[in-house]
XYZ file of C-alpha atoms in Angstrom:
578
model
C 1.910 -12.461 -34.191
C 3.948 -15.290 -33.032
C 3.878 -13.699 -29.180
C 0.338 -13.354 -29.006
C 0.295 -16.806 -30.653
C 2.168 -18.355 -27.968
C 0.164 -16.603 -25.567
C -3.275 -18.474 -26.952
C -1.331 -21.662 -26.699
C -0.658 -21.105 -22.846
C -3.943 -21.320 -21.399
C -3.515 -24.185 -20.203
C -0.478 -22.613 -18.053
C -2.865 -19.958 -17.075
C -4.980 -22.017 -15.427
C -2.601 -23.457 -13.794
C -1.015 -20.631 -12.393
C -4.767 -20.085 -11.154
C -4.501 -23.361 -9.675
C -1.348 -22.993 -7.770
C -2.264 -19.129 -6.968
C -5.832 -20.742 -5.596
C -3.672 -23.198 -3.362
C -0.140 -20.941 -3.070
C -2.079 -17.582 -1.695
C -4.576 -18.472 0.433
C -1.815 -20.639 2.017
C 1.237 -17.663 1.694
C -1.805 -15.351 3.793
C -3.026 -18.681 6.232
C 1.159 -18.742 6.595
C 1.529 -14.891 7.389
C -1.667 -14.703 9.565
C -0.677 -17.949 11.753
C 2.867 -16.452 11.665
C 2.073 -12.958 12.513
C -0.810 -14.253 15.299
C 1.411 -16.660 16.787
C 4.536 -14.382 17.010
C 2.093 -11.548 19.000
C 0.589 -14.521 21.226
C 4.669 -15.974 21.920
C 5.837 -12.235 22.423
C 2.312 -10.908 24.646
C 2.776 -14.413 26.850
C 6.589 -14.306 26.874
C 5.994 -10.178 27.537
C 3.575 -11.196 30.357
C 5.553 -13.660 32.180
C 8.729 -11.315 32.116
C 6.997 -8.437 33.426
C 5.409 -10.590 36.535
C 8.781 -11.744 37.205
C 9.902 -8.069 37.612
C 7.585 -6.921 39.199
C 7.898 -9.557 41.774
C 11.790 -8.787 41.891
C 10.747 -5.601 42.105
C 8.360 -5.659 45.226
C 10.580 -8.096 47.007
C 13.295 -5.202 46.687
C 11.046 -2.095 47.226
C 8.993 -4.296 50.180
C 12.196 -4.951 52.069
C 13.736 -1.128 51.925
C 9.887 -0.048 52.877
C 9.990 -2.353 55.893
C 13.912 -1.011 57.102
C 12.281 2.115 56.161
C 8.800 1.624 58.500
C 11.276 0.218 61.409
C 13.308 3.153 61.389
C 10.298 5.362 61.429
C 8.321 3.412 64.191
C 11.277 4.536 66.397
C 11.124 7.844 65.567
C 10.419 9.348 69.459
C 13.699 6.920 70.419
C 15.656 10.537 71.039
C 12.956 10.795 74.380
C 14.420 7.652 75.994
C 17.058 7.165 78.491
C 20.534 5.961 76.762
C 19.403 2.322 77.709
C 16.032 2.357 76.574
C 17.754 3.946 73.018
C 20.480 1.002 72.947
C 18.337 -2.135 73.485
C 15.488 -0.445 70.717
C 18.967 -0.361 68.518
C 19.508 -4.595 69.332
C 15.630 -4.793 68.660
C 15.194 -3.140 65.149
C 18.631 -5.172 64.216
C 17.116 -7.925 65.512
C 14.107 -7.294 63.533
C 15.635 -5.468 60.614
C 17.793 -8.411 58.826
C 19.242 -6.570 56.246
C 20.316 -3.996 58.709
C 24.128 -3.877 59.618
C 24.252 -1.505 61.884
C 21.981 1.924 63.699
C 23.064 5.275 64.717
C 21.660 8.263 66.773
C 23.076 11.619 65.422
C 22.388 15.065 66.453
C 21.400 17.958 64.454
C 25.417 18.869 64.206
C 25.452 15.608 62.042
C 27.783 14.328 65.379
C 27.087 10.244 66.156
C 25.724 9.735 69.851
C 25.873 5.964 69.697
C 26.321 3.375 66.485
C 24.985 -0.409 67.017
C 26.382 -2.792 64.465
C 24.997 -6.587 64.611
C 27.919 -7.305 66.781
C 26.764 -5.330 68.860
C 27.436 -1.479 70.599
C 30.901 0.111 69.048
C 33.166 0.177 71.813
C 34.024 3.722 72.874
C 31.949 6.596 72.493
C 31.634 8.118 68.425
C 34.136 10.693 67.506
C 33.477 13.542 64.823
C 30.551 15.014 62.470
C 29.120 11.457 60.209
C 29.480 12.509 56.455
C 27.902 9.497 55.300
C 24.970 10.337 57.849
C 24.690 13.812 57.762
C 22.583 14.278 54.340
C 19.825 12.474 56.712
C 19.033 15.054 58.607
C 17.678 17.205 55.500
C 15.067 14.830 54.661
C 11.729 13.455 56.869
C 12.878 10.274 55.226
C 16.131 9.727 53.449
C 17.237 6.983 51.236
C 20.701 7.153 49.646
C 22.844 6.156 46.820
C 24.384 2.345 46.838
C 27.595 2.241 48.715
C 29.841 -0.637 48.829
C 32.103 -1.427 51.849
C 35.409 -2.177 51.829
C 34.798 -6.166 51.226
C 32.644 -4.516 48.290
C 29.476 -5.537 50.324
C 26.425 -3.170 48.579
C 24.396 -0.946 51.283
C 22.210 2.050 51.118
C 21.947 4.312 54.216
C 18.157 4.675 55.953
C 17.168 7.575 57.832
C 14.713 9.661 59.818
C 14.127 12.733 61.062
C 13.921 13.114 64.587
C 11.702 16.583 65.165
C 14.161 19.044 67.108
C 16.740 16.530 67.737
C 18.734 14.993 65.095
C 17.973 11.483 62.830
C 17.816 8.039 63.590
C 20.448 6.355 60.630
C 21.396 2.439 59.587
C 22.867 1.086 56.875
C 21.114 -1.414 55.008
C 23.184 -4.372 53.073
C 22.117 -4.677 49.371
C 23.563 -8.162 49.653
C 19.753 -10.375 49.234
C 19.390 -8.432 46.586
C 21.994 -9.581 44.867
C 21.098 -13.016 45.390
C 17.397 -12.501 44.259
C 18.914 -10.985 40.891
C 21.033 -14.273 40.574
C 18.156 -16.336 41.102
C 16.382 -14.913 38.177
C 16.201 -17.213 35.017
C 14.849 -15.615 32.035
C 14.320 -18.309 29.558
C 17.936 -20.190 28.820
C 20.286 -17.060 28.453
C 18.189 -14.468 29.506
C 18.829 -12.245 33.036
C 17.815 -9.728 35.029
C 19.591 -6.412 36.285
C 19.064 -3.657 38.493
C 20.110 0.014 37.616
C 19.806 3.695 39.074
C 18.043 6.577 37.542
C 21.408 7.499 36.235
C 21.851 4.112 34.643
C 24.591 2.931 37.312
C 24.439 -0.771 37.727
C 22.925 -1.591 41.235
C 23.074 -5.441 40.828
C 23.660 -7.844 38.227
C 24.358 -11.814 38.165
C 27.746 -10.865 37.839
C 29.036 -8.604 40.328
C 31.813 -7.658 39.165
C 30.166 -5.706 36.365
C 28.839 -3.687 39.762
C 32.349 -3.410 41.202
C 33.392 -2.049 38.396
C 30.510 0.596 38.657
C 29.847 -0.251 35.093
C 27.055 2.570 33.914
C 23.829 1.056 31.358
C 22.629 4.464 30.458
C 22.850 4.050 26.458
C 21.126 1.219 26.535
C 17.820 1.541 25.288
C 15.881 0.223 27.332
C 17.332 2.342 29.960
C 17.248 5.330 28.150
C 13.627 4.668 27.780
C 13.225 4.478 31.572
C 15.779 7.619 32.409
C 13.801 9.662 29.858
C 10.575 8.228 29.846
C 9.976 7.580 33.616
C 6.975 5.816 33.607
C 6.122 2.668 36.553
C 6.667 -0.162 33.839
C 7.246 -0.867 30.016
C 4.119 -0.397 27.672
C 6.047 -3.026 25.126
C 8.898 -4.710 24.391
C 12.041 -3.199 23.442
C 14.126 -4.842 20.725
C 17.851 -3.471 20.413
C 21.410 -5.057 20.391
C 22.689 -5.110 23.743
C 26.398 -4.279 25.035
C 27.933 -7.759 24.020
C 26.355 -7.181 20.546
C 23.572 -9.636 20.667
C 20.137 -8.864 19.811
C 17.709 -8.867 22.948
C 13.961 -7.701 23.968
C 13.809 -6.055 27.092
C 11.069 -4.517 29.357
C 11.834 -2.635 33.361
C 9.805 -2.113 35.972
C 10.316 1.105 38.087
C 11.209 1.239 41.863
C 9.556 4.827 42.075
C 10.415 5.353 45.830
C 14.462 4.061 45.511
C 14.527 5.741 41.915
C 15.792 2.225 40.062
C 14.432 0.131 37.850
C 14.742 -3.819 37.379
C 15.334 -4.880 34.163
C 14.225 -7.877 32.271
C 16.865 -8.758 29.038
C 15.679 -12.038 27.026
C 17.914 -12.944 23.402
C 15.031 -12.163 20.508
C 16.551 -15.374 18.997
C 14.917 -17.865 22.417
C 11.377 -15.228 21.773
C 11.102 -16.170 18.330
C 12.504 -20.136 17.999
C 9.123 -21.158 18.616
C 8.012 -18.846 15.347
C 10.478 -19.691 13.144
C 9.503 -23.651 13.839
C 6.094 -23.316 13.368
C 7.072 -21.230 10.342
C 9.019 -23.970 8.631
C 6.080 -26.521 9.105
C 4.016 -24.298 7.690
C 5.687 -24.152 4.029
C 6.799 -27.959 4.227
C 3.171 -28.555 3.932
C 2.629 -25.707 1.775
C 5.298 -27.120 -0.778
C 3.432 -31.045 -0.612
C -0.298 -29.718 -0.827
C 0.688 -27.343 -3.922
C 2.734 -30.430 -5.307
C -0.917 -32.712 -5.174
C -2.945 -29.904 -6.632
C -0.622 -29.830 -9.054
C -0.839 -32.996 -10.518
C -4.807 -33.215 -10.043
C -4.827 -29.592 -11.930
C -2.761 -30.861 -14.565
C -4.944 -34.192 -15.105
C -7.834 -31.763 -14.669
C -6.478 -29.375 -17.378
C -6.291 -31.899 -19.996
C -9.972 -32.928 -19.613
C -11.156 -29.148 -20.425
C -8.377 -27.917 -22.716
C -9.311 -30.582 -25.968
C -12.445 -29.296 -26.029
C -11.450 -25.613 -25.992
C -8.961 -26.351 -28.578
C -11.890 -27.344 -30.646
C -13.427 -24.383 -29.870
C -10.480 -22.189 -30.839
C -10.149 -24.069 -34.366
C -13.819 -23.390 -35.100
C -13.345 -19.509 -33.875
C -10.739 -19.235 -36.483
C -12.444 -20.961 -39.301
C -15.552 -18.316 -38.858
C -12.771 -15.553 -38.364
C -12.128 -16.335 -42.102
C -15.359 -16.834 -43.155
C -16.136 -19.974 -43.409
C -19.547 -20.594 -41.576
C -20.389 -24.207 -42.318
C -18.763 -25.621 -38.929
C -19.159 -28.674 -36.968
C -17.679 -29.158 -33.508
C -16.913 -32.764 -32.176
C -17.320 -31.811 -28.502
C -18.783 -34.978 -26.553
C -18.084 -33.840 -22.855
C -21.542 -34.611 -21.737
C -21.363 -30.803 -20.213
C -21.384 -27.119 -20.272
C -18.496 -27.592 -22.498
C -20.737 -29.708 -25.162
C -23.441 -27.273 -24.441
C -21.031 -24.509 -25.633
C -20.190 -26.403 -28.946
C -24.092 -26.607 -29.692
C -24.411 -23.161 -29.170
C -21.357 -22.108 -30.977
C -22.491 -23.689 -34.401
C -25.734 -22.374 -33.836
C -24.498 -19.100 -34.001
C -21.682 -19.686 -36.617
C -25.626 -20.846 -38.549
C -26.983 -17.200 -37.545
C -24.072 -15.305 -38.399
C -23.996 -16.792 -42.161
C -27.720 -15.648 -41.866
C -26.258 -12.070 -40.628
C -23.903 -11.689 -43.355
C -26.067 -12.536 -46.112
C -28.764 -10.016 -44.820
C -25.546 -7.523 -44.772
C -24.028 -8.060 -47.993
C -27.889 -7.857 -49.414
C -28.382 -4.762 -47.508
C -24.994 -3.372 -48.998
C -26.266 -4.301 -52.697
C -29.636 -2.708 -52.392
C -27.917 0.517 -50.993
C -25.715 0.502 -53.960
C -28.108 -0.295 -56.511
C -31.289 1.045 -54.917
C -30.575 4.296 -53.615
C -26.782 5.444 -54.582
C -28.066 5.755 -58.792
C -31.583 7.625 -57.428
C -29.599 9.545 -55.726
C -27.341 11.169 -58.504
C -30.459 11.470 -60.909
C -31.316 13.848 -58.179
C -28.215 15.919 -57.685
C -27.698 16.020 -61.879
C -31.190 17.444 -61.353
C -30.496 20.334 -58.636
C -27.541 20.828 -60.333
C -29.103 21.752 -63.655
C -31.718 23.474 -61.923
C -28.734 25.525 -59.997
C -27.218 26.435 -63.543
C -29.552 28.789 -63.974
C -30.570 27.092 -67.558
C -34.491 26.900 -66.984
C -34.435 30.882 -66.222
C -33.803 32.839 -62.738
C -35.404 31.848 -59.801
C -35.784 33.551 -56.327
C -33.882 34.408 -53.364
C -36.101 31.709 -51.449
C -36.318 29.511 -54.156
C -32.699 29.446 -54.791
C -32.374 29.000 -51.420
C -34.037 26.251 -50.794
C -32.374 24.668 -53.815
C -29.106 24.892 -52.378
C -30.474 23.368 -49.346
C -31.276 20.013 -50.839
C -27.958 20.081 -52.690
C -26.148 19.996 -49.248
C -28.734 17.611 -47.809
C -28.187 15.460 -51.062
C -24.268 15.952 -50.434
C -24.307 15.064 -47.178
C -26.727 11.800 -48.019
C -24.398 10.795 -50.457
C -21.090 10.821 -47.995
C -23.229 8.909 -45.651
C -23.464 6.107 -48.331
C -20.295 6.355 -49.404
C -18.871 5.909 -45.187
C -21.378 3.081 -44.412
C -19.889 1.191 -48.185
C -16.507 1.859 -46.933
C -16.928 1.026 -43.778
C -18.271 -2.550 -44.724
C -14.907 -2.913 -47.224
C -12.725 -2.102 -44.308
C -14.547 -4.891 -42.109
C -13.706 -7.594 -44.826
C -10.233 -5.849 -45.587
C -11.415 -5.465 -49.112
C -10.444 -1.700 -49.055
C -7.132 -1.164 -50.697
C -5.381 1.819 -49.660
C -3.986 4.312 -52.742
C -1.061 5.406 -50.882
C 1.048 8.661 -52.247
C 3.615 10.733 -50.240
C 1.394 13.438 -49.548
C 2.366 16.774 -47.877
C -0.062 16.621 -45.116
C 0.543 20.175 -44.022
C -0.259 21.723 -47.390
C -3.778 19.747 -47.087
C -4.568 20.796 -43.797
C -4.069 24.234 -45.275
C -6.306 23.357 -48.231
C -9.556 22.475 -46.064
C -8.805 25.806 -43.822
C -9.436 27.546 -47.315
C -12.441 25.204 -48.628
C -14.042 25.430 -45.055
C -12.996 29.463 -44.318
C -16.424 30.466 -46.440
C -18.593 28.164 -44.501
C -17.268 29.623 -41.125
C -17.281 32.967 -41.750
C -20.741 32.385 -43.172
C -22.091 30.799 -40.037
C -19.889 33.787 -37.910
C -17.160 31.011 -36.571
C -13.462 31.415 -37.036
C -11.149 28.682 -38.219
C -7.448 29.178 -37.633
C -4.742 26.615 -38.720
C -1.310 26.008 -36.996
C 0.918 23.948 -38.960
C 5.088 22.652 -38.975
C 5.528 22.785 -42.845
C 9.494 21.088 -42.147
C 6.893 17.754 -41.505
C 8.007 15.468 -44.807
C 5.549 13.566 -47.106
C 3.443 10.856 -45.513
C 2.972 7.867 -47.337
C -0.852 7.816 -47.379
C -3.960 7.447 -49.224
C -5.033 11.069 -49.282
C -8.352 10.890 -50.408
C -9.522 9.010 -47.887
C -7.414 11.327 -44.893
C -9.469 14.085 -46.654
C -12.609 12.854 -45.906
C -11.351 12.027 -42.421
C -10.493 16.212 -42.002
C -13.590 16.745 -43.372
C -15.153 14.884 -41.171
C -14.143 15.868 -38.375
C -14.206 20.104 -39.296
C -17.436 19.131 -40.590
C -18.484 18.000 -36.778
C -16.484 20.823 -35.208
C -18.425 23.286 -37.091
C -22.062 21.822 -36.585
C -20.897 21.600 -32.774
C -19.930 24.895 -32.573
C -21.728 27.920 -31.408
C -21.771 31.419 -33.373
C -18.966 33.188 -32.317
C -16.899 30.064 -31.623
C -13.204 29.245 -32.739
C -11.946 25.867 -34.650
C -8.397 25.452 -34.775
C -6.406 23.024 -36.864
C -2.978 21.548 -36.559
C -0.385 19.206 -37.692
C 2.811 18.731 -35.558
C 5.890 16.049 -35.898
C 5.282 13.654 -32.862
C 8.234 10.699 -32.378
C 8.028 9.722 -35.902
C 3.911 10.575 -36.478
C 2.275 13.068 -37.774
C -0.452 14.127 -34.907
C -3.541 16.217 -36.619
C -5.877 18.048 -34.545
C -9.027 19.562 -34.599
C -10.387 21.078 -31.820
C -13.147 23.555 -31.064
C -14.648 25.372 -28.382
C -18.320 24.253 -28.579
C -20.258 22.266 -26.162
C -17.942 19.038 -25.541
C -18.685 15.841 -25.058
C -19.793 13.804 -21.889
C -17.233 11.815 -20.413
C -18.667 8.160 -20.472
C -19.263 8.540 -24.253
C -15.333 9.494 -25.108
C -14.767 6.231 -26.305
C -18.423 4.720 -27.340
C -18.387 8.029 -30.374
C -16.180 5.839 -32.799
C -18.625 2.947 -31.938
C -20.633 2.190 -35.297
C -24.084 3.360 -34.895
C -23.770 5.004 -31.868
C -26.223 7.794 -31.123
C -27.232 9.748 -28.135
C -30.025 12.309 -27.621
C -28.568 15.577 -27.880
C -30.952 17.224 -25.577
C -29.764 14.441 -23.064
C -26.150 14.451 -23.501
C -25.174 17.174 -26.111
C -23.693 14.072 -27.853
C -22.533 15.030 -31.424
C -25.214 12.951 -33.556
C -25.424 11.768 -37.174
C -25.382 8.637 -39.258
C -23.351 7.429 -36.391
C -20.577 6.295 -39.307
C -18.889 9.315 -39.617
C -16.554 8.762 -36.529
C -16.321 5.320 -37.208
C -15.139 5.604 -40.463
C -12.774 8.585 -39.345
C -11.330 5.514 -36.592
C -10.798 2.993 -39.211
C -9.157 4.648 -41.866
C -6.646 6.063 -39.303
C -6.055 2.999 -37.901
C -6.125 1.223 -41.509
C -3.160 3.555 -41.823
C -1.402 2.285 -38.632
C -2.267 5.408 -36.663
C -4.519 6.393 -33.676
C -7.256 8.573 -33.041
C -8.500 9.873 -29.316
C -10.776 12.662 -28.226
C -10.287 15.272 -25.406
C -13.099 16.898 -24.295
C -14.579 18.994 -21.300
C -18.617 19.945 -21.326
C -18.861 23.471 -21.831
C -15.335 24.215 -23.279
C -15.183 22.332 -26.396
C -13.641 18.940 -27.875
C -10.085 18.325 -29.597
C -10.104 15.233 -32.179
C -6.641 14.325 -32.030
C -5.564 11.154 -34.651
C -1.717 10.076 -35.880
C -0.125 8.752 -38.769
C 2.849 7.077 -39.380
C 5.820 9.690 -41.492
């Protein structure tokens, strides 16, 4: 009592935790949105930017090998010149060619005819089959692996196929590209990074990394490009990179060389911006919540007075006293609600006097009628005013039963009205609850068999006395066999059943009749509560029966529940306290 006391008391608490939930949520969601909107705008933009750069590294690179590449190519028929004509298109295309250190002619033996470096023509005519040339002359147009020379200068070697001659060959210095790489600035730390289809590193700001022909393949963003293949990144790629910081990354392919530039950005200089806007976010939070707060609280006061008043009058009818009178002067709903509230604390005195004066004239008025006529059936029953017939003893026994049956009716709606006011005093016993369930099986059995039903009992007889008033459990059993039977077709099957259950005795009746439509379960044990069979196959009556059944059982401390399915039957299920 004390908890749910204390729990009356908090209101105002609950409102304001309403308060700071009205203020604290929409502004925790407001927080996340901005937060979670914000951090895909920073990452799209950032994402956006850092894929243009890339790409631009990336044409700038794959532009200048296409152009060596087109030079080469537009000399293709330079085998058909005289030796002169072949030398001074050599100075020309170096000329033109930047990035080209030096041309060769080679035959289809692989064997150099002439080499032209920037310096200009080797001196002395080429000796031996070219190694590094010879893989030209097996494709139309041939791009190598990087090389680096001996003053660790990158190149690639160039070629083209010369039809029924040989190939046209240069090597191409890798050194701008360098530079461009070194350029690059990717935020404050970030870089960019060149690698092979193998994950070799091509260039990097720092070349000794490429010196050292350091290999990127498990990292993955390079795995996704070595497995994945595709132009460009769909997204960005969040992972921690070789020195153990966390980056996002995104590459752009160089389909025609078979590298990739990538783009490597710390997560930490992506999501600053966030985390600022982020902290701003709950600072205000934290000093709007604080000024709701104290308007909330001034606001509480103002309504919780009057509710206390409220409360105090509740209680007062709660223990009958009617005769209330609320000093509410709000000047609103809140007054309005005090006006009505002794209005109907008025009508309710009105209510119960009607009751109790209904109560009395049952008692009086139709409970002592009602035994003058079943002392007269009975001594018509006896047999003392001579024999009567079949029929007529027949229909004799009928109004018995129908005078029984009124008679339990008056006796459920007087006991029902005694366990409203808690005026019903329980006559507790220990009673052995599994010899009674056995009892009504045998007082019931005739009535069954008459009506062709079977009644079966299942019972733990090691359950020990339960401290209870066992009249009134009787009439709760009867009750209930009395529904199962009238709810049960010929040929059907009641069962009955006591069972130990964590310290309660669990009684069941069930049967296999026509069950019970779900959205009534509960609304059965209202008081009054009837149904049209033929439009719900509701169980019908006084509408007391179950009612009474619910608060005796729970006048006991126990429980009672119903499963049921339509068109396989209902189990009453109730427990008592051992």
């Amino acid at each position: 009592m004390s908890v749910i006391s204390e729990l009356k008391l908090s209101l105002r608490y609950k409102i304001l935790i309403i308060f700071t939930l009205a203020i604290v949520l929409p502004a925790v969601i407001l927080s996340v949105v901005i937060s979670s909107t914000a951090r895909k705008a920073i990452r799209k933009s950032i994402f956006d930017q850092q894929q243009e750069l890339v790409n631009r590294v990336a044409d700038r690179i794959s532009s200048q090998i296409e152009r060596h590449q087109e030079l080469l190519a537009f000399n293709r028929d330079i085998s058909r010149m005289p030796r002169k004509g072949q030398l001074e298109t050599a100075r020309e295309m170096i000329k033109q060619g930047p990035a080209f250190s030096e041309v060769a002619l080679i035959d289809k033996t692989g064997r150099e005819l002439w080499k032209y470096k920037r310096s200009g023509l080797l001196k002395g005519s080429p000796k031996g089959i070219s190694r590094e040339y010879q893989a030209a002359l097996r494709v139309r147009n041939f791009k190598s692996q990087v090389y680096f020379t001996g003053q660790r200068t990158p190149y690639i070697v160039l070629g083209v196929q010369l039809n029924g001659f040989g190939a046209l060959v240069s090597k191409l210095e890798l050194e701008q590209m360098w530079q461009w790489i070194s350029e690059v600035r990717i935020g404050d730390t970030g870089q960019a990074f060149v690698v092979s289809h193998k994950g070799d590193l091509i260039a990097h700001r720092e070349p000794e990394r490429v010196w050292a022909h350091s290999n990127f393949s498990e990292l993955p963003i390079v795995k996704d490009y070595i497995e994945n293949r595709k132009v460009t990144s769909d997204e960005w790629r969040e992972y921690t990179d070789e020195r153990g910081e966390e980056v996002v990354a995104l590459y752009q392919a160089l389909p025609s060389l078979g590298w990739a530039v990538i783009s490597q950005i710390p997560a930490r200089e992506v999501y600053e911006p966030v985390r600022r806007m982020r902290q701003n976010v709950i600072l205000w939070t934290v000093v709007f919540v604080g000024i709701f707060l104290y308007a909330g609280l001034k606001f509480v006061q103002k309504i919780i007075n009057p509710i206390e008043i409220l409360k105090t009058g509740a209680t007062q009818i709660s223990h009958g006293k009617m005769d209330i009178e609320l000093d509410i002067k709000t000047g609103d709903e809140l007054e309005e609600l005090a006006h009505n509230f002794e209005k109907m604390a008025r009508d309710l005195k009105s209510l119960e006097q009607l009751r109790q004066d209904l109560i009395r004239m049952i008692i009086h008025d139709l409970k002592s009628p009602l035994s003058g006529i079943m002392g007269s059936l009975d001594y018509l029953d006896s047999g003392m005013l001579g024999a009567f017939t079949a029929e007529q003893a027949k229909i004799i026994s009928l109004a018995k039963n129908s005078s029984e049956t009124m008679l339990v009716m008056i006796q459920n709606l007087l006991d029902v009205a005694k366990m409203e006011e808690e005026k019903l005093e329980l006559r507790k016993e220990p009673v052995d609850i599994a010899a009674l369930i056995l009892d009504r099986l045998q007082h019931f059995e005739a009535l069954a068999v008459t009506e062709k039903k079977t009644i079966t009992a299942s019972v733990d007889k090691s359950i020990p006395p339960v401290n209870m008033d066992k009249s009134l459990i009787e009439r709760v059993i009867n009750n209930l066999l009395t529904n199962a039977l009238h709810h049960t077709s010929s040929g059907g099957v009641i069962k009955l059943g006591v069972k130990n259950s964590d310290g309660f005795a669990e009684v069941t009746i069930a049967d296999n009749g026509e069950g019970i439509p779900e959205e009534y379960r509960e609304k059965i044990f209202e008081k009054f509560v009837q149904v049209k069979k033929k439009q719900a196959h509701l169980r019908t009556g006084t509408g007391l029966g179950l009612t009474f059944c619910k608060m005796v059982v729970e006048t006991h401390g126990g429980s009672i529940r119903v499963d049921s399915e339509l068109g396989k039957g209902s189990a009453f299920i109730f427990k008592i306290p051992m």
